[in-house]
Structures are given as structure tokens and as C-alpha cells.
Amino acid sequence: MLINTKKQFFVTFAAFFVLGAAFKVMVLVEGFTEVRPVNAIPPVAGLAFGPIGGLACGLGNLFADLFGSFGPTSVLGVIANFIAAFLPYRLWHLFSNEPPNVHKHKNIMLYLAVCLVSAFTVAWFLSFGLYTFFGFWIAEIYVYVFFNNFGFSVIFGLPLLIILTSDSIALQFRKPMKNIVFAKLNMKKPVCAVYLLLMVVIFTCVFFLNMNPGDMPWLHALSALSFAGLLCLLI
């Protein structure tokens, strides 16, 4: 099944907006985040539609925020949800020549891996972004965002991807875009390895050791390196 670009955007936007707005009442951190089954959509939309899926998720999140958490920090939400969709798309096509699917064990593992890296990334981006640009640190945001993204990507996103790639639907996914950095420098494995290490270190520091960038300034350096690595993966 082939869906044109406009339909890709509006179908993803509508699904994200409706599901995102519906769960605004299930607040975890007032004004910032809630229980979010909608986080199952970005990795699937990204794998299916590439940057169009990411844009639709970002804007869908912005409009959903109007029902409970809209404010200056919503800008971070737009970017984070774009990343939550576009990063899995980039990572999948860096490590597989197949269209996104979970028909094989290795593809299931790849899907889980890209969702894990995406969850690490969005949790870091939002929590450190709030501290860097708005001056406050809430460790619970990192924890809730991580588990919202990874948990629902597995619980609901994986079955959704199975359905979309089944013989009865056979959705035709967007062709991969060439990654400029990796195409010129052939740095796929080193950059991905370093980026994953940074994400794991930040996760360990925040989740297990209860550290924060206010007390541990060197976390800013790790965050800056992470941002550079993210740019290399996305451009």
C-alpha cells in the first residue's frame, strides 16, 4: 500500500494529536509529562515515513500540549518528538539494507535497539534541555520520558509495525536518505558506539546515581558531546 506525502503527514499528525490529547489527564509531572501511549507512534511513523513522520509527530505533540501542558517548554517537545521518529529511521538504515520490518529475529532486535537509543536520547534531550534553557532540573522527567518512550514503543509500537508490514497491508516505506557524515567519512560504527556509550553513562548517572548537572558540571560536557553525536546521526 502506497500513501502519498500529504496523507503520511495528516494520518500521523491526527493519530498523534488525538492519542496525545486524550491522555493529558494522566499527569506524572504537572505541566510537563503524563502517561503517554502516544509514544508508540514516533518510531513507527519515522520508520515508515522518515522526516515527514517526524514533523507530524512534533507538530502533533505541540497541538496536544494545548490540552494541558502548553508553554515555552513545548518547543523542546516538538524537537524531541521529531527526534523520536527520525532517529530510529536513521539508525535502521545505517544498520540494515532491508525496509523496516520485524519478520526476522534480527530485525526485532534491531527495532528494540533503535527504540532504546531513541528513548535514551529523548529523555536526555528533554531533561537536560529544560535545565540548560529554562534553569530547572527534574530528575523524574528523565525517568518518566525514558520509560514512556521505550515501554510504549515495545508494547504498542512493535505490534503496530507488525500489522503495517503484514501481507494484508504491506505499507510501502519511505526510501532511506543518505547520511552525509557517514557517506563521506565512513564513521558509522565509531560514532554510533561513542554515542551509545554517552547515552548509557548519562542514564547511569541520572537513573542509578541520582546525579544532576547542577551538582556535577562535567555532565554538561557529556551532554555537549552527546549533542554533537546526535547531529552526526541526523544530518
PDB file of C-alpha atoms in Angstrom, residues 13-199:
ATOM      1  CA  PHE A  13      -0.490  14.088  12.867  1.00  0.00           C
ATOM      2  CA  ALA A  14      -4.123  13.144  13.554  1.00  0.00           C
ATOM      3  CA  ALA A  15      -3.214   9.901  15.328  1.00  0.00           C
ATOM      4  CA  PHE A  16      -0.596  11.621  17.492  1.00  0.00           C
ATOM      5  CA  PHE A  17      -2.791  14.604  18.310  1.00  0.00           C
ATOM      6  CA  VAL A  18      -5.855  12.558  19.289  1.00  0.00           C
ATOM      7  CA  LEU A  19      -3.986   9.995  21.366  1.00  0.00           C
ATOM      8  CA  GLY A  20      -1.699  12.604  22.907  1.00  0.00           C
ATOM      9  CA  ALA A  21      -4.543  14.928  23.924  1.00  0.00           C
ATOM     10  CA  ALA A  22      -6.652  12.053  25.284  1.00  0.00           C
ATOM     11  CA  PHE A  23      -4.073  11.115  27.925  1.00  0.00           C
ATOM     12  CA  LYS A  24      -3.250  14.640  29.134  1.00  0.00           C
ATOM     13  CA  VAL A  25      -5.344  13.925  32.239  1.00  0.00           C
ATOM     14  CA  MET A  26      -2.963  11.150  33.378  1.00  0.00           C
ATOM     15  CA  VAL A  27      -0.325  13.556  34.720  1.00  0.00           C
ATOM     16  CA  LEU A  28       3.043  12.352  36.006  1.00  0.00           C
ATOM     17  CA  VAL A  29       4.830  15.709  36.364  1.00  0.00           C
ATOM     18  CA  GLU A  30       2.417  18.641  36.381  1.00  0.00           C
ATOM     19  CA  GLY A  31       2.864  20.837  33.317  1.00  0.00           C
ATOM     20  CA  PHE A  32       5.479  18.619  31.702  1.00  0.00           C
ATOM     21  CA  THR A  33       4.604  14.990  31.104  1.00  0.00           C
ATOM     22  CA  GLU A  34       1.972  12.323  31.575  1.00  0.00           C
ATOM     23  CA  VAL A  35       1.347   8.661  30.803  1.00  0.00           C
ATOM     24  CA  ARG A  36       1.938   8.613  27.042  1.00  0.00           C
ATOM     25  CA  PRO A  37       0.810   5.609  24.986  1.00  0.00           C
ATOM     26  CA  VAL A  38       1.167   8.051  22.074  1.00  0.00           C
ATOM     27  CA  ASN A  39       4.928   7.476  22.284  1.00  0.00           C
ATOM     28  CA  ALA A  40       4.365   4.227  20.395  1.00  0.00           C
ATOM     29  CA  ILE A  41       3.730   6.304  17.262  1.00  0.00           C
ATOM     30  CA  PRO A  42       7.041   8.159  16.607  1.00  0.00           C
ATOM     31  CA  PRO A  43       9.348   5.172  15.968  1.00  0.00           C
ATOM     32  CA  VAL A  44       6.809   3.519  13.674  1.00  0.00           C
ATOM     33  CA  ALA A  45       5.959   6.778  11.891  1.00  0.00           C
ATOM     34  CA  GLY A  46       9.657   7.536  11.494  1.00  0.00           C
ATOM     35  CA  LEU A  47      10.492   4.108  10.117  1.00  0.00           C
ATOM     36  CA  ALA A  48       7.545   4.322   7.748  1.00  0.00           C
ATOM     37  CA  PHE A  49       7.668   7.936   6.583  1.00  0.00           C
ATOM     38  CA  GLY A  50      11.090   9.319   7.538  1.00  0.00           C
ATOM     39  CA  PRO A  51      11.275  13.076   8.212  1.00  0.00           C
ATOM     40  CA  ILE A  52       7.605  13.552   7.287  1.00  0.00           C
ATOM     41  CA  GLY A  53       6.645  11.241  10.143  1.00  0.00           C
ATOM     42  CA  GLY A  54       8.964  13.146  12.460  1.00  0.00           C
ATOM     43  CA  LEU A  55       7.481  16.509  11.521  1.00  0.00           C
ATOM     44  CA  ALA A  56       3.945  15.207  12.027  1.00  0.00           C
ATOM     45  CA  CYS A  57       4.817  13.838  15.474  1.00  0.00           C
ATOM     46  CA  GLY A  58       6.491  17.076  16.524  1.00  0.00           C
ATOM     47  CA  LEU A  59       3.565  19.256  15.483  1.00  0.00           C
ATOM     48  CA  GLY A  60       1.044  16.718  16.797  1.00  0.00           C
ATOM     49  CA  ASN A  61       2.700  16.977  20.204  1.00  0.00           C
ATOM     50  CA  LEU A  62       2.565  20.783  20.059  1.00  0.00           C
ATOM     51  CA  PHE A  63      -1.185  20.813  19.408  1.00  0.00           C
ATOM     52  CA  ALA A  64      -1.792  18.109  22.030  1.00  0.00           C
ATOM     53  CA  ASP A  65       0.003  20.328  24.557  1.00  0.00           C
ATOM     54  CA  LEU A  66      -2.817  22.843  24.150  1.00  0.00           C
ATOM     55  CA  PHE A  67      -4.915  20.454  26.258  1.00  0.00           C
ATOM     56  CA  GLY A  68      -2.736  20.575  29.348  1.00  0.00           C
ATOM     57  CA  SER A  69       0.961  21.431  29.163  1.00  0.00           C
ATOM     58  CA  PHE A  70       1.386  24.163  26.559  1.00  0.00           C
ATOM     59  CA  GLY A  71       4.101  26.726  27.252  1.00  0.00           C
ATOM     60  CA  PRO A  72       7.588  27.831  26.239  1.00  0.00           C
ATOM     61  CA  THR A  73       8.926  24.348  27.003  1.00  0.00           C
ATOM     62  CA  SER A  74       6.643  22.939  24.298  1.00  0.00           C
ATOM     63  CA  VAL A  75       9.359  23.917  21.805  1.00  0.00           C
ATOM     64  CA  LEU A  76      11.555  21.222  23.311  1.00  0.00           C
ATOM     65  CA  GLY A  77       8.672  18.777  22.945  1.00  0.00           C
ATOM     66  CA  VAL A  78       8.371  19.491  19.238  1.00  0.00           C
ATOM     67  CA  ILE A  79      12.071  18.813  18.678  1.00  0.00           C
ATOM     68  CA  ALA A  80      12.116  15.766  20.972  1.00  0.00           C
ATOM     69  CA  ASN A  81       9.221  14.084  19.200  1.00  0.00           C
ATOM     70  CA  PHE A  82      10.763  14.786  15.813  1.00  0.00           C
ATOM     71  CA  ILE A  83      13.939  13.099  17.066  1.00  0.00           C
ATOM     72  CA  ALA A  84      11.898  10.204  18.497  1.00  0.00           C
ATOM     73  CA  ALA A  85      10.704   9.465  14.968  1.00  0.00           C
ATOM     74  CA  PHE A  86      13.636  10.475  12.777  1.00  0.00           C
ATOM     75  CA  LEU A  87      16.443   8.899  14.816  1.00  0.00           C
ATOM     76  CA  PRO A  88      15.022   5.334  14.554  1.00  0.00           C
ATOM     77  CA  TYR A  89      14.681   5.907  10.797  1.00  0.00           C
ATOM     78  CA  ARG A  90      18.333   6.954  10.552  1.00  0.00           C
ATOM     79  CA  LEU A  91      19.610   4.136  12.750  1.00  0.00           C
ATOM     80  CA  TRP A  92      17.613   1.431  10.980  1.00  0.00           C
ATOM     81  CA  HIS A  93      19.004   2.350   7.581  1.00  0.00           C
ATOM     82  CA  LEU A  94      22.525   2.652   8.955  1.00  0.00           C
ATOM     83  CA  PHE A  95      22.477  -0.955  10.110  1.00  0.00           C
ATOM     84  CA  SER A  96      20.103  -2.674   7.682  1.00  0.00           C
ATOM     85  CA  ASN A  97      19.606  -2.740   3.936  1.00  0.00           C
ATOM     86  CA  GLU A  98      16.054  -4.051   4.351  1.00  0.00           C
ATOM     87  CA  PRO A  99      12.925  -1.925   4.552  1.00  0.00           C
ATOM     88  CA  PRO A 100      11.806  -1.660   8.195  1.00  0.00           C
ATOM     89  CA  ASN A 101      10.074  -4.856   9.303  1.00  0.00           C
ATOM     90  CA  VAL A 102      10.074  -7.255  12.243  1.00  0.00           C
ATOM     91  CA  HIS A 103       9.613 -10.518  10.349  1.00  0.00           C
ATOM     92  CA  LYS A 104      13.007 -11.847  11.449  1.00  0.00           C
ATOM     93  CA  HIS A 105      14.595 -12.210  14.857  1.00  0.00           C
ATOM     94  CA  LYS A 106      17.485  -9.934  13.890  1.00  0.00           C
ATOM     95  CA  ASN A 107      15.036  -7.241  12.776  1.00  0.00           C
ATOM     96  CA  ILE A 108      13.130  -7.472  16.053  1.00  0.00           C
ATOM     97  CA  MET A 109      16.404  -6.961  17.896  1.00  0.00           C
ATOM     98  CA  LEU A 110      17.258  -4.013  15.645  1.00  0.00           C
ATOM     99  CA  TYR A 111      13.846  -2.450  16.294  1.00  0.00           C
ATOM    100  CA  LEU A 112      14.327  -2.838  20.051  1.00  0.00           C
ATOM    101  CA  ALA A 113      17.830  -1.362  19.795  1.00  0.00           C
ATOM    102  CA  VAL A 114      16.781   1.727  17.836  1.00  0.00           C
ATOM    103  CA  CYS A 115      13.863   2.290  20.226  1.00  0.00           C
ATOM    104  CA  LEU A 116      16.210   2.014  23.215  1.00  0.00           C
ATOM    105  CA  VAL A 117      18.663   4.543  21.756  1.00  0.00           C
ATOM    106  CA  SER A 118      15.764   6.822  20.863  1.00  0.00           C
ATOM    107  CA  ALA A 119      14.365   6.601  24.413  1.00  0.00           C
ATOM    108  CA  PHE A 120      17.792   7.409  25.878  1.00  0.00           C
ATOM    109  CA  THR A 121      18.060  10.358  23.520  1.00  0.00           C
ATOM    110  CA  VAL A 122      14.643  11.894  24.127  1.00  0.00           C
ATOM    111  CA  ALA A 123      14.983  11.554  27.910  1.00  0.00           C
ATOM    112  CA  TRP A 124      18.388  13.231  27.817  1.00  0.00           C
ATOM    113  CA  PHE A 125      17.297  15.951  25.382  1.00  0.00           C
ATOM    114  CA  LEU A 126      14.218  16.977  27.361  1.00  0.00           C
ATOM    115  CA  SER A 127      15.658  16.808  30.873  1.00  0.00           C
ATOM    116  CA  PHE A 128      18.966  18.483  30.037  1.00  0.00           C
ATOM    117  CA  GLY A 129      17.218  20.902  27.684  1.00  0.00           C
ATOM    118  CA  LEU A 130      14.931  22.048  30.493  1.00  0.00           C
ATOM    119  CA  TYR A 131      17.961  22.618  32.722  1.00  0.00           C
ATOM    120  CA  THR A 132      20.057  24.356  30.060  1.00  0.00           C
ATOM    121  CA  PHE A 133      17.407  26.660  28.603  1.00  0.00           C
ATOM    122  CA  PHE A 134      14.907  27.076  31.452  1.00  0.00           C
ATOM    123  CA  GLY A 135      17.097  26.689  34.536  1.00  0.00           C
ATOM    124  CA  PHE A 136      15.493  23.813  36.414  1.00  0.00           C
ATOM    125  CA  TRP A 137      16.251  20.141  36.859  1.00  0.00           C
ATOM    126  CA  ILE A 138      13.575  17.489  37.478  1.00  0.00           C
ATOM    127  CA  ALA A 139      15.094  14.021  37.562  1.00  0.00           C
ATOM    128  CA  GLU A 140      11.661  12.404  37.350  1.00  0.00           C
ATOM    129  CA  ILE A 141      11.213  13.857  33.863  1.00  0.00           C
ATOM    130  CA  TYR A 142      14.234  11.910  32.629  1.00  0.00           C
ATOM    131  CA  VAL A 143      12.909   8.685  34.178  1.00  0.00           C
ATOM    132  CA  TYR A 144       9.305   9.070  33.029  1.00  0.00           C
ATOM    133  CA  VAL A 145      10.250  10.143  29.496  1.00  0.00           C
ATOM    134  CA  PHE A 146      12.620   7.207  29.105  1.00  0.00           C
ATOM    135  CA  PHE A 147      10.114   4.588  30.228  1.00  0.00           C
ATOM    136  CA  ASN A 148       7.234   6.220  28.351  1.00  0.00           C
ATOM    137  CA  ASN A 149       9.217   6.131  25.124  1.00  0.00           C
ATOM    138  CA  PHE A 150      10.822   2.724  25.380  1.00  0.00           C
ATOM    139  CA  GLY A 151       7.928   0.938  27.081  1.00  0.00           C
ATOM    140  CA  PHE A 152       5.184   2.033  24.725  1.00  0.00           C
ATOM    141  CA  SER A 153       7.429   1.654  21.663  1.00  0.00           C
ATOM    142  CA  VAL A 154       7.706  -2.021  22.577  1.00  0.00           C
ATOM    143  CA  ILE A 155       4.243  -2.709  23.978  1.00  0.00           C
ATOM    144  CA  PHE A 156       2.246  -0.953  21.239  1.00  0.00           C
ATOM    145  CA  GLY A 157       4.749   0.123  18.593  1.00  0.00           C
ATOM    146  CA  LEU A 158       6.047  -3.357  17.844  1.00  0.00           C
ATOM    147  CA  PRO A 159       2.566  -4.856  17.197  1.00  0.00           C
ATOM    148  CA  LEU A 160       1.686  -1.793  15.090  1.00  0.00           C
ATOM    149  CA  LEU A 161       4.767  -2.294  12.935  1.00  0.00           C
ATOM    150  CA  ILE A 162       3.905  -5.990  12.547  1.00  0.00           C
ATOM    151  CA  ILE A 163       0.429  -5.056  11.305  1.00  0.00           C
ATOM    152  CA  LEU A 164       1.651  -2.371   8.893  1.00  0.00           C
ATOM    153  CA  THR A 165       4.201  -4.737   7.327  1.00  0.00           C
ATOM    154  CA  SER A 166       1.835  -7.715   7.138  1.00  0.00           C
ATOM    155  CA  ASP A 167       0.862  -9.127   3.737  1.00  0.00           C
ATOM    156  CA  SER A 168      -2.663  -7.747   4.053  1.00  0.00           C
ATOM    157  CA  ILE A 169      -1.446  -4.132   4.360  1.00  0.00           C
ATOM    158  CA  ALA A 170       2.168  -4.180   3.104  1.00  0.00           C
ATOM    159  CA  LEU A 171       2.748  -0.477   3.665  1.00  0.00           C
ATOM    160  CA  GLN A 172       5.453   0.875   1.365  1.00  0.00           C
ATOM    161  CA  PHE A 173       8.011   2.687   3.490  1.00  0.00           C
ATOM    162  CA  ARG A 174       9.992   5.768   2.560  1.00  0.00           C
ATOM    163  CA  LYS A 175      13.299   5.120   0.813  1.00  0.00           C
ATOM    164  CA  PRO A 176      16.332   5.865   3.010  1.00  0.00           C
ATOM    165  CA  MET A 177      18.063   9.231   2.857  1.00  0.00           C
ATOM    166  CA  LYS A 178      21.846   9.190   2.621  1.00  0.00           C
ATOM    167  CA  ASN A 179      23.592  10.260   5.813  1.00  0.00           C
ATOM    168  CA  ILE A 180      26.088  12.924   4.702  1.00  0.00           C
ATOM    169  CA  VAL A 181      28.526  12.415   7.573  1.00  0.00           C
ATOM    170  CA  PHE A 182      28.756   8.657   7.265  1.00  0.00           C
ATOM    171  CA  ALA A 183      28.763   8.708   3.475  1.00  0.00           C
ATOM    172  CA  LYS A 184      31.868  10.917   3.400  1.00  0.00           C
ATOM    173  CA  LEU A 185      33.777   9.701   6.433  1.00  0.00           C
ATOM    174  CA  ASN A 186      32.701   6.072   6.814  1.00  0.00           C
ATOM    175  CA  MET A 187      32.406   6.631  10.566  1.00  0.00           C
ATOM    176  CA  LYS A 188      29.199   4.689  11.207  1.00  0.00           C
ATOM    177  CA  LYS A 189      30.413   2.240  13.834  1.00  0.00           C
ATOM    178  CA  PRO A 190      32.697   4.576  15.836  1.00  0.00           C
ATOM    179  CA  VAL A 191      30.156   7.396  16.023  1.00  0.00           C
ATOM    180  CA  CYS A 192      27.293   5.076  16.977  1.00  0.00           C
ATOM    181  CA  ALA A 193      29.430   3.300  19.583  1.00  0.00           C
ATOM    182  CA  VAL A 194      30.551   6.557  21.211  1.00  0.00           C
ATOM    183  CA  TYR A 195      27.025   7.977  21.125  1.00  0.00           C
ATOM    184  CA  LEU A 196      25.555   4.856  22.736  1.00  0.00           C
ATOM    185  CA  LEU A 197      28.252   4.943  25.411  1.00  0.00           C
ATOM    186  CA  LEU A 198      27.422   8.572  26.211  1.00  0.00           C
ATOM    187  CA  MET A 199      23.721   7.768  26.480  1.00  0.00           C
TER     188      MET A 199
END
